[in-house]
XYZ file of C-alpha atoms in Angstrom:
214
model
C 0.000 0.000 0.000
C 1.377 3.402 -0.990
C 1.607 6.378 1.378
C -1.288 8.038 -0.460
C -3.434 4.927 -0.093
C -2.662 4.708 3.632
C -3.616 8.387 3.975
C -6.822 7.883 1.982
C -7.740 4.783 3.981
C -7.315 6.615 7.282
C -9.165 9.639 5.892
C -12.094 7.444 4.867
C -12.661 6.334 8.448
C -12.531 9.901 9.761
C -14.907 11.130 7.060
C -17.296 8.366 8.133
C -17.035 9.701 11.676
C -17.524 13.300 10.571
C -20.595 12.330 8.552
C -22.015 10.484 11.563
C -21.512 13.606 13.716
C -23.229 15.812 11.121
C -26.102 13.303 10.970
C -26.482 13.346 14.773
C -26.500 17.144 14.696
C -29.529 17.039 12.347
C -31.299 14.221 14.202
C -33.863 16.368 16.041
C -35.475 17.665 12.866
C -35.530 14.170 11.368
C -36.669 12.078 14.322
C -40.275 12.002 13.096
C -39.196 10.883 9.606
C -37.689 7.687 8.233
C -34.429 9.609 7.768
C -33.672 9.081 11.447
C -32.707 5.527 10.507
C -30.102 6.927 8.122
C -28.586 8.676 11.141
C -28.524 5.385 13.063
C -27.021 3.656 10.035
C -24.164 6.146 9.667
C -23.292 5.942 13.364
C -23.389 2.141 13.243
C -21.180 1.971 10.152
C -18.603 4.308 11.659
C -18.459 2.259 14.863
C -18.390 -0.936 12.827
C -15.530 0.265 10.635
C -13.651 1.512 13.691
C -13.951 -1.946 15.236
C -12.803 -3.452 11.945
C -9.665 -1.315 12.124
C -8.833 -1.469 15.845
C -10.925 -4.295 17.296
C -9.757 -7.776 18.189
C -10.908 -10.834 16.257
C -10.565 -13.774 18.614
C -13.904 -15.573 18.228
C -14.339 -14.808 14.527
C -12.165 -13.615 11.686
C -12.111 -10.174 10.133
C -13.427 -11.708 6.907
C -16.418 -13.199 8.751
C -17.087 -9.887 10.475
C -17.325 -8.024 7.173
C -18.993 -10.751 5.127
C -21.668 -11.826 7.604
C -22.392 -8.595 9.447
C -21.148 -5.277 8.077
C -21.704 -5.788 4.348
C -25.174 -7.425 4.605
C -26.370 -4.610 6.876
C -25.158 -2.020 4.355
C -26.856 -3.684 1.406
C -30.138 -4.420 3.156
C -30.334 -0.910 4.594
C -29.949 0.664 1.141
C -32.459 -1.779 -0.360
C -34.904 -0.547 2.271
C -34.083 3.129 1.725
C -34.399 2.879 -2.051
C -37.141 0.331 -2.646
C -39.393 0.784 0.373
C -38.999 4.488 1.120
C -37.852 6.391 -1.962
C -39.586 4.266 -4.606
C -42.533 3.369 -2.378
C -42.346 -0.361 -3.153
C -41.933 -2.278 0.129
C -42.635 -5.631 -1.558
C -39.663 -5.011 -3.840
C -37.509 -4.449 -0.773
C -38.445 -7.836 0.655
C -37.945 -9.624 -2.653
C -34.511 -8.107 -3.254
C -33.415 -8.668 0.332
C -34.419 -12.339 0.199
C -32.619 -12.784 -3.128
C -29.500 -11.200 -1.657
C -29.597 -13.417 1.430
C -30.124 -16.479 -0.759
C -26.902 -15.605 -2.563
C -25.062 -16.777 0.554
C -25.954 -20.360 -0.379
C -23.959 -20.602 -3.637
C -21.359 -18.376 -2.010
C -20.846 -20.944 0.750
C -20.946 -23.903 -1.607
C -18.760 -22.744 -4.480
C -16.666 -19.695 -3.534
C -13.590 -19.191 -1.392
C -14.036 -18.028 2.202
C -10.585 -16.511 2.591
C -11.303 -13.050 1.157
C -12.265 -9.975 3.141
C -15.245 -9.531 0.800
C -16.710 -12.500 -1.021
C -16.577 -11.664 -4.726
C -19.839 -13.405 -5.643
C -21.816 -12.148 -2.681
C -20.607 -8.571 -3.047
C -21.102 -8.613 -6.808
C -24.672 -9.890 -6.524
C -25.482 -7.366 -3.807
C -24.083 -4.534 -5.912
C -25.997 -5.620 -9.001
C -29.237 -5.426 -7.019
C -28.202 -2.018 -5.711
C -27.357 -0.893 -9.240
C -30.901 -1.769 -10.337
C -32.294 0.417 -7.555
C -29.880 3.231 -8.414
C -31.092 3.214 -12.030
C -34.710 3.238 -10.887
C -33.953 6.163 -8.578
C -32.258 8.121 -11.378
C -35.316 7.527 -13.573
C -37.599 8.727 -10.780
C -35.527 11.887 -10.280
C -35.229 12.658 -13.990
C -38.968 12.291 -14.605
C -39.961 14.172 -11.463
C -41.708 17.537 -11.759
C -39.332 18.741 -9.060
C -36.221 18.005 -11.132
C -35.094 21.672 -11.114
C -34.757 21.444 -7.332
C -32.685 18.256 -7.457
C -30.045 19.823 -5.181
C -32.605 19.907 -2.344
C -33.361 16.198 -2.663
C -31.536 14.021 -0.107
C -31.711 11.035 -2.426
C -29.841 12.954 -5.130
C -26.730 13.124 -2.937
C -27.126 9.567 -1.667
C -27.705 8.164 -5.145
C -24.674 9.953 -6.548
C -22.515 8.724 -3.672
C -23.686 5.134 -4.126
C -23.024 5.386 -7.873
C -19.458 6.608 -7.430
C -18.551 4.175 -4.662
C -20.528 0.921 -4.702
C -21.320 0.850 -8.414
C -18.090 2.488 -9.550
C -15.965 -0.062 -7.702
C -18.063 -3.088 -8.649
C -15.572 -4.309 -11.304
C -12.719 -3.899 -8.811
C -14.408 -6.059 -6.178
C -15.833 -8.574 -8.648
C -12.476 -9.191 -10.339
C -10.310 -8.517 -7.283
C -8.441 -11.832 -7.450
C -7.602 -11.198 -11.111
C -6.665 -7.521 -10.814
C -4.298 -8.178 -7.916
C -1.975 -9.863 -10.424
C -1.612 -6.550 -12.302
C -0.031 -4.235 -9.755
C -0.378 -1.001 -11.754
C -4.087 -1.431 -12.522
C -4.803 -2.678 -9.000
C -3.159 0.358 -7.389
C -5.107 2.785 -9.588
C -8.432 1.112 -8.869
C -7.694 0.672 -5.169
C -6.912 4.391 -4.929
C -10.226 5.116 -6.681
C -11.974 2.758 -4.252
C -10.678 4.776 -1.292
C -11.273 8.215 -2.855
C -14.801 7.318 -3.967
C -15.562 6.181 -0.419
C -14.480 9.574 0.926
C -16.552 11.374 -1.718
C -19.571 9.186 -0.935
C -19.521 10.166 2.728
C -19.079 13.831 1.805
C -22.214 13.477 -0.316
C -24.021 11.707 2.528
C -23.149 14.634 4.797
C -24.330 17.031 2.079
C -27.715 15.289 2.043
C -28.253 16.490 5.610
C -26.929 19.990 5.013
C -28.622 20.825 1.711
C -31.387 18.252 1.467
C -34.767 19.780 2.146
C -36.628 18.830 5.290
C -39.504 17.158 3.509
C -37.461 15.049 1.054
């Protein structure tokens, strides 16, 4: 890992913490809305990532911690936020969540368990998320309120998800192949870290500039 990548990796954690603090600061005006759960989510993810960096792994491995707890919570939360809340299709949320959880079966049967993120499981989860991202973009583009897109919380969240989760999908899906090409791997890994920082900046922006009723 280069010095820049170490700096970006450390910065990502602190930007997660800063975003969580900003979210807590706006909690009072959101506590009667479903957005309060986004506040809880951001705090949980920061604490979870902090444990991943500094915690001890005696009863389970770091790979198990990320694969069976942190990543599933992230995916399922965003399925809920997109499908159930933004798109108003709660049945879609349940269907996609069940499909994602079922992906653990072939993952356990056919794919290696030694990676920090299971390629198949992460790839499948991201593909589902990509579908929801596209649906959200369509909703925003066809909305009568499109000129006020900068006041829509989901605009910032959707853009952040696009840059980070969707933008790094090829990197995670073909991780074991890309690692053999040091130059390409370093470029994409740097993008992975930078896009994560940008995503949390956009998440924070959703609280600052997103309108109260979005």
